[in-house]
Amino acid sequence: MKLVHSIAEMRALSRSARSAGKRLGLVPTMGALHEGHVSLVRAAKAKTDIVAASIFVNPTQFGPNEDFAKYPRNLENDCARLELQGVEWVFAPATEEMYSSNSATWVTVEGLSDRLCGKSRPGHFRGVTTVVSKLFHIIEPDAAFFGQKDAAQHAIIRRMVLDLNMPVAIEICPIVREPDGLAMSSRNAYLSVQERKSALVLHRSLMRVQDMFARGERNAERLIALARKEFNSESIVRLDYFEIVDPDTLEPTPCINGRSLVAVAAFLGKTRLIDNVVLGA
Ligand code: AMP
């Protein structure tokens, strides 16, 4: 496995592999890898010839009062994990390599970027789409692999790829969970013992909604009210949003006819966690 820090070297490697007829897969991450990330790597290994994983804690997707400085970083462990999975290249550029001090260009998917997490994290998705565009330009992958856990993120990236005619197939992999249902996240490491217990309410509320949907309930307002009740029983959890939306446009769906995304975000202390489930899939 090759660890690459420079854009020029990354580009040279990927260009030469492509000209040798190899299909390239990209797994973009911010590091602090867990089984969720590994599942994306496995999917990439199965579907492409050469897999690049990027590890970059992207400053432009963090708000001024968010956890950019304390976000967990452990390149050595991450590389060991990726090497075990047979990843060929790890692209881990420094911030100054990715953003020059006079950088002034953004990629923004309008509308969608202000929904769900975009409402409470202004500018977050603009940072994501900008850095993902840069990674696509640098590596020119045939396919890129994202997790269903960040459902709004992949809806926005799918829109961007269509709108800007990017020749990249976007592959979505299922959410990987802890045995008790908590969605794996690098941010779970921030949780205290009490918060870790209370965090289960995210998954529990989604399961409650899924169950009522299976019993025939189609009214989004009533389903959301049920979920909110679950949150009321967890005093240390502050609900950010609980919404039922179209998985492509992220617009609310008052009555569930086709596929709907049930998405939740909540704070445990300063830690913000997200989770979701798709109904009618
Ligand atoms: P991150 O490092 O948090 O930016 O995540 C990198 C990629 O891993 C994103 O596409 C996430 O959606 C995906 N991911 C994170 N957590 C999980 C999980 N529990 N299951 C599946 N994919 C995940």
mmCIF file of C-alpha atoms and ligand atoms in Angstrom:
data_model
loop_
_atom_site.group_PDB
_atom_site.id
_atom_site.type_symbol
_atom_site.label_atom_id
_atom_site.label_comp_id
_atom_site.label_asym_id
_atom_site.label_seq_id
_atom_site.Cartn_x
_atom_site.Cartn_y
_atom_site.Cartn_z
ATOM 1 C CA MET A 1 0.000 0.000 0.000
ATOM 2 C CA LYS A 2 1.249 3.443 -0.891
ATOM 3 C CA LEU A 3 0.701 6.474 1.352
ATOM 4 C CA VAL A 4 0.458 9.600 -0.796
ATOM 5 C CA HIS A 5 0.508 13.173 0.492
ATOM 6 C CA SER A 6 0.917 15.170 -2.705
ATOM 7 C CA ILE A 7 -1.741 15.920 -5.320
ATOM 8 C CA ALA A 8 0.806 15.627 -8.134
ATOM 9 C CA GLU A 9 1.868 12.140 -7.075
ATOM 10 C CA MET A 10 -1.733 11.013 -6.525
ATOM 11 C CA ARG A 11 -2.698 12.248 -9.983
ATOM 12 C CA ALA A 12 0.317 10.554 -11.625
ATOM 13 C CA LEU A 13 -0.501 7.231 -9.957
ATOM 14 C CA SER A 14 -4.168 7.258 -10.880
ATOM 15 C CA ARG A 15 -3.540 8.423 -14.453
ATOM 16 C CA SER A 16 -1.032 5.656 -15.069
ATOM 17 C CA ALA A 17 -3.358 2.999 -13.603
ATOM 18 C CA ARG A 18 -6.228 4.268 -15.744
ATOM 19 C CA SER A 19 -4.132 4.221 -18.874
ATOM 20 C CA ALA A 20 -3.243 0.599 -18.057
ATOM 21 C CA GLY A 21 -7.000 -0.077 -18.265
ATOM 22 C CA LYS A 22 -7.675 -0.377 -14.529
ATOM 23 C CA ARG A 23 -10.987 0.667 -12.985
ATOM 24 C CA LEU A 24 -10.391 2.943 -10.002
ATOM 25 C CA GLY A 25 -12.503 3.054 -6.853
ATOM 26 C CA LEU A 26 -12.396 5.896 -4.329
ATOM 27 C CA VAL A 27 -13.508 5.770 -0.693
ATOM 28 C CA PRO A 28 -13.469 9.299 0.745
ATOM 29 C CA THR A 29 -13.145 9.455 4.556
ATOM 30 C CA MET A 30 -12.057 11.736 7.362
ATOM 31 C CA GLY A 31 -10.151 8.895 9.041
ATOM 32 C CA ALA A 32 -10.668 7.485 12.566
ATOM 33 C CA LEU A 33 -11.805 4.445 10.660
ATOM 34 C CA HIS A 34 -14.332 1.891 11.912
ATOM 35 C CA GLU A 35 -16.215 -1.050 10.408
ATOM 36 C CA GLY A 36 -18.545 1.335 8.532
ATOM 37 C CA HIS A 37 -15.609 2.692 6.545
ATOM 38 C CA VAL A 38 -14.232 -0.822 6.084
ATOM 39 C CA SER A 39 -17.534 -1.920 4.519
ATOM 40 C CA LEU A 40 -17.101 0.793 1.868
ATOM 41 C CA VAL A 41 -13.571 -0.418 1.170
ATOM 42 C CA ARG A 42 -14.812 -4.005 0.791
ATOM 43 C CA ALA A 43 -17.469 -2.862 -1.688
ATOM 44 C CA ALA A 44 -14.848 -0.876 -3.599
ATOM 45 C CA LYS A 45 -12.489 -3.871 -3.695
ATOM 46 C CA ALA A 46 -15.308 -6.024 -5.060
ATOM 47 C CA LYS A 47 -16.320 -3.579 -7.798
ATOM 48 C CA THR A 48 -13.089 -1.958 -8.964
ATOM 49 C CA ASP A 49 -9.492 -2.989 -9.747
ATOM 50 C CA ILE A 50 -7.582 -0.452 -7.676
ATOM 51 C CA VAL A 51 -8.887 1.208 -4.519
ATOM 52 C CA ALA A 52 -7.826 4.577 -3.179
ATOM 53 C CA ALA A 53 -9.008 5.675 0.263
ATOM 54 C CA SER A 54 -8.673 9.341 1.112
ATOM 55 C CA ILE A 55 -8.142 10.501 4.675
ATOM 56 C CA PHE A 56 -8.688 14.211 5.035
ATOM 57 C CA VAL A 57 -10.346 16.079 7.883
ATOM 58 C CA ASN A 58 -11.807 18.747 5.666
ATOM 59 C CA PRO A 59 -11.837 22.132 7.454
ATOM 60 C CA THR A 60 -14.376 23.711 5.089
ATOM 61 C CA GLN A 61 -17.167 21.380 6.180
ATOM 62 C CA PHE A 62 -16.858 22.297 9.865
ATOM 63 C CA GLY A 63 -18.598 25.310 11.369
ATOM 64 C CA PRO A 64 -16.630 27.745 13.571
ATOM 65 C CA ASN A 65 -17.988 26.183 16.799
ATOM 66 C CA GLU A 66 -17.689 22.578 15.662
ATOM 67 C CA ASP A 67 -15.164 19.841 16.444
ATOM 68 C CA PHE A 68 -12.566 20.328 13.661
ATOM 69 C CA ALA A 69 -9.647 20.759 16.113
ATOM 70 C CA LYS A 70 -10.537 17.781 18.285
ATOM 71 C CA TYR A 71 -11.768 15.449 15.510
ATOM 72 C CA PRO A 72 -9.975 12.104 16.118
ATOM 73 C CA ARG A 73 -6.879 11.652 13.923
ATOM 74 C CA ASN A 74 -4.784 8.492 13.802
ATOM 75 C CA LEU A 75 -3.196 8.039 10.402
ATOM 76 C CA GLU A 76 -0.978 5.134 11.463
ATOM 77 C CA ASN A 77 -3.862 2.976 12.751
ATOM 78 C CA ASP A 78 -6.012 3.909 9.766
ATOM 79 C CA CYS A 79 -3.282 2.919 7.310
ATOM 80 C CA ALA A 80 -2.765 -0.443 9.058
ATOM 81 C CA ARG A 81 -6.500 -1.103 8.781
ATOM 82 C CA LEU A 82 -6.639 -0.133 5.104
ATOM 83 C CA GLU A 83 -3.579 -2.203 4.252
ATOM 84 C CA LEU A 84 -5.267 -5.283 5.780
ATOM 85 C CA GLN A 85 -8.193 -4.685 3.413
ATOM 86 C CA GLY A 86 -5.893 -4.592 0.395
ATOM 87 C CA VAL A 87 -6.258 -0.877 -0.365
ATOM 88 C CA GLU A 88 -3.631 0.149 -2.932
ATOM 89 C CA TRP A 89 -3.375 3.897 -2.190
ATOM 90 C CA VAL A 90 -4.107 6.094 0.806
ATOM 91 C CA PHE A 91 -4.357 9.749 -0.154
ATOM 92 C CA ALA A 92 -3.779 11.866 2.959
ATOM 93 C CA PRO A 93 -2.986 15.441 1.918
ATOM 94 C CA ALA A 94 -2.203 18.253 4.369
ATOM 95 C CA THR A 95 -4.754 21.068 4.571
ATOM 96 C CA GLU A 96 -2.346 23.433 2.745
ATOM 97 C CA GLU A 97 -2.005 20.903 -0.079
ATOM 98 C CA MET A 98 -5.769 20.833 -0.629
ATOM 99 C CA TYR A 99 -6.540 24.531 -0.050
ATOM 100 C CA SER A 100 -4.260 27.380 -1.028
ATOM 101 C CA SER A 101 -4.527 30.449 1.206
ATOM 102 C CA ASN A 102 -6.257 32.414 -1.577
ATOM 103 C CA SER A 103 -8.659 29.633 -2.564
ATOM 104 C CA ALA A 104 -11.956 31.246 -3.634
ATOM 105 C CA THR A 105 -13.955 28.621 -5.531
ATOM 106 C CA TRP A 106 -16.836 26.603 -4.112
ATOM 107 C CA VAL A 107 -19.085 23.886 -5.454
ATOM 108 C CA THR A 108 -22.598 24.330 -4.074
ATOM 109 C CA VAL A 109 -25.680 22.211 -4.678
ATOM 110 C CA GLU A 110 -28.408 24.762 -4.064
ATOM 111 C CA GLY A 111 -31.605 23.923 -2.192
ATOM 112 C CA LEU A 112 -30.627 20.438 -1.041
ATOM 113 C CA SER A 113 -27.643 21.823 0.865
ATOM 114 C CA ASP A 114 -29.971 23.792 3.165
ATOM 115 C CA ARG A 115 -32.069 20.781 4.155
ATOM 116 C CA LEU A 116 -31.651 18.275 7.057
ATOM 117 C CA CYS A 117 -28.099 18.715 8.453
ATOM 118 C CA GLY A 118 -27.653 21.744 6.192
ATOM 119 C CA LYS A 119 -30.216 23.635 8.275
ATOM 120 C CA SER A 120 -28.316 23.319 11.525
ATOM 121 C CA ARG A 121 -24.843 23.240 9.952
ATOM 122 C CA PRO A 122 -24.817 26.172 7.505
ATOM 123 C CA GLY A 123 -22.041 25.792 4.918
ATOM 124 C CA HIS A 124 -21.415 22.146 5.844
ATOM 125 C CA PHE A 125 -22.549 20.626 2.556
ATOM 126 C CA ARG A 126 -20.801 23.315 0.515
ATOM 127 C CA GLY A 127 -17.581 22.157 2.185
ATOM 128 C CA VAL A 128 -18.425 18.527 1.427
ATOM 129 C CA THR A 129 -19.276 19.060 -2.243
ATOM 130 C CA THR A 130 -16.215 21.240 -2.744
ATOM 131 C CA VAL A 131 -13.797 18.708 -1.271
ATOM 132 C CA VAL A 132 -15.456 15.736 -2.991
ATOM 133 C CA SER A 133 -15.212 17.586 -6.336
ATOM 134 C CA LYS A 134 -11.537 18.209 -5.680
ATOM 135 C CA LEU A 135 -10.966 14.525 -4.858
ATOM 136 C CA PHE A 136 -12.802 13.515 -8.037
ATOM 137 C CA HIS A 137 -10.631 15.885 -10.113
ATOM 138 C CA ILE A 138 -7.410 14.679 -8.500
ATOM 139 C CA ILE A 139 -8.061 10.933 -8.581
ATOM 140 C CA GLU A 140 -10.582 10.663 -11.449
ATOM 141 C CA PRO A 141 -12.184 7.505 -10.016
ATOM 142 C CA ASP A 142 -14.600 5.389 -12.046
ATOM 143 C CA ALA A 143 -16.661 4.792 -8.915
ATOM 144 C CA ALA A 144 -16.840 6.415 -5.486
ATOM 145 C CA PHE A 145 -18.279 4.715 -2.406
ATOM 146 C CA PHE A 146 -20.353 6.468 0.251
ATOM 147 C CA GLY A 147 -22.341 5.298 3.268
ATOM 148 C CA GLN A 148 -26.115 5.394 3.650
ATOM 149 C CA LYS A 149 -25.427 6.727 7.151
ATOM 150 C CA ASP A 150 -24.909 10.184 5.596
ATOM 151 C CA ALA A 151 -28.077 10.030 3.513
ATOM 152 C CA ALA A 152 -28.328 13.765 2.829
ATOM 153 C CA GLN A 153 -24.666 13.873 1.858
ATOM 154 C CA HIS A 154 -25.026 11.189 -0.777
ATOM 155 C CA ALA A 155 -28.248 12.744 -2.143
ATOM 156 C CA ILE A 156 -26.329 15.999 -2.597
ATOM 157 C CA ILE A 157 -23.313 14.295 -4.137
ATOM 158 C CA ARG A 158 -25.540 12.323 -6.529
ATOM 159 C CA ARG A 159 -27.164 15.635 -7.577
ATOM 160 C CA MET A 160 -23.753 17.287 -8.051
ATOM 161 C CA VAL A 161 -22.444 14.432 -10.196
ATOM 162 C CA LEU A 162 -25.528 14.599 -12.432
ATOM 163 C CA ASP A 163 -25.557 18.400 -12.677
ATOM 164 C CA LEU A 164 -21.832 18.697 -13.451
ATOM 165 C CA ASN A 165 -21.636 15.618 -15.724
ATOM 166 C CA MET A 166 -18.950 14.018 -13.611
ATOM 167 C CA PRO A 167 -18.077 10.566 -14.996
ATOM 168 C CA VAL A 168 -18.167 8.854 -11.594
ATOM 169 C CA ALA A 169 -20.565 6.103 -10.502
ATOM 170 C CA ILE A 170 -21.815 6.804 -6.974
ATOM 171 C CA GLU A 171 -22.206 3.609 -4.950
ATOM 172 C CA ILE A 172 -24.085 3.614 -1.655
ATOM 173 C CA CYS A 173 -23.376 1.046 1.086
ATOM 174 C CA PRO A 174 -25.696 0.123 3.984
ATOM 175 C CA ILE A 175 -25.299 1.510 7.510
ATOM 176 C CA VAL A 176 -23.023 -0.596 9.726
ATOM 177 C CA ARG A 177 -24.207 -0.688 13.353
ATOM 178 C CA GLU A 178 -22.907 -1.719 16.761
ATOM 179 C CA PRO A 179 -24.563 -4.915 18.069
ATOM 180 C CA ASP A 180 -27.075 -2.815 20.067
ATOM 181 C CA GLY A 181 -28.133 -0.800 17.019
ATOM 182 C CA LEU A 182 -26.111 2.416 17.377
ATOM 183 C CA ALA A 183 -24.839 3.482 13.947
ATOM 184 C CA MET A 184 -21.049 3.383 13.876
ATOM 185 C CA SER A 185 -19.478 6.830 13.786
ATOM 186 C CA SER A 186 -16.037 8.260 14.472
ATOM 187 C CA ARG A 187 -17.830 10.660 16.847
ATOM 188 C CA ASN A 188 -19.122 7.810 19.064
ATOM 189 C CA ALA A 189 -15.675 7.959 20.706
ATOM 190 C CA TYR A 190 -16.666 11.305 22.261
ATOM 191 C CA LEU A 191 -19.594 9.791 24.219
ATOM 192 C CA SER A 192 -19.522 9.271 27.994
ATOM 193 C CA VAL A 193 -20.910 5.986 29.347
ATOM 194 C CA GLN A 194 -24.265 7.660 30.100
ATOM 195 C CA GLU A 195 -24.389 9.370 26.687
ATOM 196 C CA ARG A 196 -23.540 6.102 24.949
ATOM 197 C CA LYS A 197 -26.605 4.492 26.594
ATOM 198 C CA SER A 198 -28.891 7.414 25.778
ATOM 199 C CA ALA A 199 -27.628 7.533 22.173
ATOM 200 C CA LEU A 200 -29.624 4.375 21.481
ATOM 201 C CA VAL A 201 -32.734 6.551 21.312
ATOM 202 C CA LEU A 202 -31.807 7.538 17.745
ATOM 203 C CA HIS A 203 -32.037 3.955 16.507
ATOM 204 C CA ARG A 204 -34.986 3.164 18.804
ATOM 205 C CA SER A 205 -37.040 6.065 17.431
ATOM 206 C CA LEU A 206 -36.324 4.965 13.853
ATOM 207 C CA MET A 207 -37.320 1.375 14.665
ATOM 208 C CA ARG A 208 -40.558 2.625 16.233
ATOM 209 C CA VAL A 209 -41.377 4.569 13.069
ATOM 210 C CA GLN A 210 -40.450 1.614 10.863
ATOM 211 C CA ASP A 211 -42.702 -0.623 12.937
ATOM 212 C CA MET A 212 -45.705 1.741 12.702
ATOM 213 C CA PHE A 213 -45.096 2.074 8.948
ATOM 214 C CA ALA A 214 -45.139 -1.741 8.669
ATOM 215 C CA ARG A 215 -48.498 -1.688 10.471
ATOM 216 C CA GLY A 216 -49.896 0.644 7.831
ATOM 217 C CA GLU A 217 -49.321 4.167 9.168
ATOM 218 C CA ARG A 218 -48.542 6.495 6.243
ATOM 219 C CA ASN A 219 -49.002 9.918 7.824
ATOM 220 C CA ALA A 220 -45.599 11.556 8.370
ATOM 221 C CA GLU A 221 -46.810 13.944 11.080
ATOM 222 C CA ARG A 222 -48.122 11.083 13.220
ATOM 223 C CA LEU A 223 -44.933 9.053 12.699
ATOM 224 C CA ILE A 224 -42.769 12.026 13.662
ATOM 225 C CA ALA A 225 -44.885 12.627 16.782
ATOM 226 C CA LEU A 226 -44.233 9.017 17.839
ATOM 227 C CA ALA A 227 -40.501 9.461 17.390
ATOM 228 C CA ARG A 228 -40.507 12.716 19.356
ATOM 229 C CA LYS A 229 -42.165 10.883 22.252
ATOM 230 C CA GLU A 230 -39.197 8.491 22.366
ATOM 231 C CA PHE A 231 -36.860 11.477 22.595
ATOM 232 C CA ASN A 232 -38.892 13.005 25.441
ATOM 233 C CA SER A 233 -37.965 9.980 27.546
ATOM 234 C CA GLU A 234 -34.226 10.763 27.211
ATOM 235 C CA SER A 235 -33.622 14.006 29.066
ATOM 236 C CA ILE A 236 -29.910 14.296 28.180
ATOM 237 C CA VAL A 237 -30.563 14.039 24.422
ATOM 238 C CA ARG A 238 -31.409 17.207 22.499
ATOM 239 C CA LEU A 239 -33.208 16.461 19.254
ATOM 240 C CA ASP A 240 -31.913 18.532 16.328
ATOM 241 C CA TYR A 241 -34.362 17.238 13.730
ATOM 242 C CA PHE A 242 -36.526 14.246 12.972
ATOM 243 C CA GLU A 243 -37.819 14.403 9.403
ATOM 244 C CA ILE A 244 -39.415 12.247 6.758
ATOM 245 C CA VAL A 245 -38.293 13.349 3.303
ATOM 246 C CA ASP A 246 -37.897 12.299 -0.308
ATOM 247 C CA PRO A 247 -34.470 10.540 -0.479
ATOM 248 C CA ASP A 248 -33.451 12.448 -3.643
ATOM 249 C CA THR A 249 -34.817 15.980 -3.122
ATOM 250 C CA LEU A 250 -34.763 15.908 0.710
ATOM 251 C CA GLU A 251 -38.157 17.689 0.647
ATOM 252 C CA PRO A 252 -40.625 16.637 3.373
ATOM 253 C CA THR A 253 -43.156 13.970 2.359
ATOM 254 C CA PRO A 254 -46.383 14.535 4.343
ATOM 255 C CA CYS A 255 -47.832 11.223 3.192
ATOM 256 C CA ILE A 256 -45.566 8.258 2.494
ATOM 257 C CA ASN A 257 -46.391 6.774 -0.910
ATOM 258 C CA GLY A 258 -43.066 5.716 -2.368
ATOM 259 C CA ARG A 259 -39.591 5.493 -0.829
ATOM 260 C CA SER A 260 -39.069 7.884 2.052
ATOM 261 C CA LEU A 261 -36.024 8.729 4.099
ATOM 262 C CA VAL A 262 -36.567 8.996 7.844
ATOM 263 C CA ALA A 263 -33.626 11.004 9.136
ATOM 264 C CA VAL A 264 -32.675 12.035 12.644
ATOM 265 C CA ALA A 265 -29.947 14.154 14.218
ATOM 266 C CA ALA A 266 -29.486 14.727 17.942
ATOM 267 C CA PHE A 267 -26.987 16.171 20.390
ATOM 268 C CA LEU A 268 -25.574 14.305 23.376
ATOM 269 C CA GLY A 269 -23.717 17.056 25.141
ATOM 270 C CA LYS A 270 -21.607 18.582 22.382
ATOM 271 C CA THR A 271 -21.619 15.424 20.268
ATOM 272 C CA ARG A 272 -23.976 15.467 17.317
ATOM 273 C CA LEU A 273 -25.050 12.084 15.951
ATOM 274 C CA ILE A 274 -27.143 11.197 12.909
ATOM 275 C CA ASP A 275 -28.986 8.099 11.765
ATOM 276 C CA ASN A 276 -31.705 7.154 9.282
ATOM 277 C CA VAL A 277 -33.832 4.438 7.795
ATOM 278 C CA VAL A 278 -35.522 4.181 4.390
ATOM 279 C CA LEU A 279 -39.210 3.231 4.300
ATOM 280 C CA GLY A 280 -40.970 1.678 1.351
ATOM 281 C CA ALA A 281 -37.655 0.484 -0.114
HETATM 282 P P1 AMP B 1 -16.572 10.118 7.465
HETATM 283 O O1 AMP B 1 -15.194 9.605 7.728
HETATM 284 O O2 AMP B 1 -17.428 10.222 8.698
HETATM 285 O O3 AMP B 1 -16.582 11.359 6.610
HETATM 286 O O4 AMP B 1 -17.292 9.011 6.591
HETATM 287 C C1 AMP B 1 -16.727 8.551 5.384
HETATM 288 C C2 AMP B 1 -17.707 7.674 4.690
HETATM 289 O O5 AMP B 1 -18.030 6.556 5.527
HETATM 290 C C3 AMP B 1 -19.040 8.369 4.371
HETATM 291 O O6 AMP B 1 -19.460 7.995 3.077
HETATM 292 C C4 AMP B 1 -19.963 7.835 5.428
HETATM 293 O O7 AMP B 1 -21.322 7.812 5.027
HETATM 294 C C5 AMP B 1 -19.424 6.426 5.595
HETATM 295 N N1 AMP B 1 -19.834 5.897 6.903
HETATM 296 C C6 AMP B 1 -19.643 6.469 8.107
HETATM 297 N N2 AMP B 1 -20.214 5.726 9.075
HETATM 298 C C7 AMP B 1 -20.768 4.663 8.469
HETATM 299 C C8 AMP B 1 -21.511 3.531 8.929
HETATM 300 N N3 AMP B 1 -21.797 3.345 10.202
HETATM 301 N N4 AMP B 1 -21.937 2.634 8.006
HETATM 302 C C9 AMP B 1 -21.653 2.815 6.685
HETATM 303 N N5 AMP B 1 -20.963 3.850 6.187
HETATM 304 C C10 AMP B 1 -20.522 4.767 7.066
#
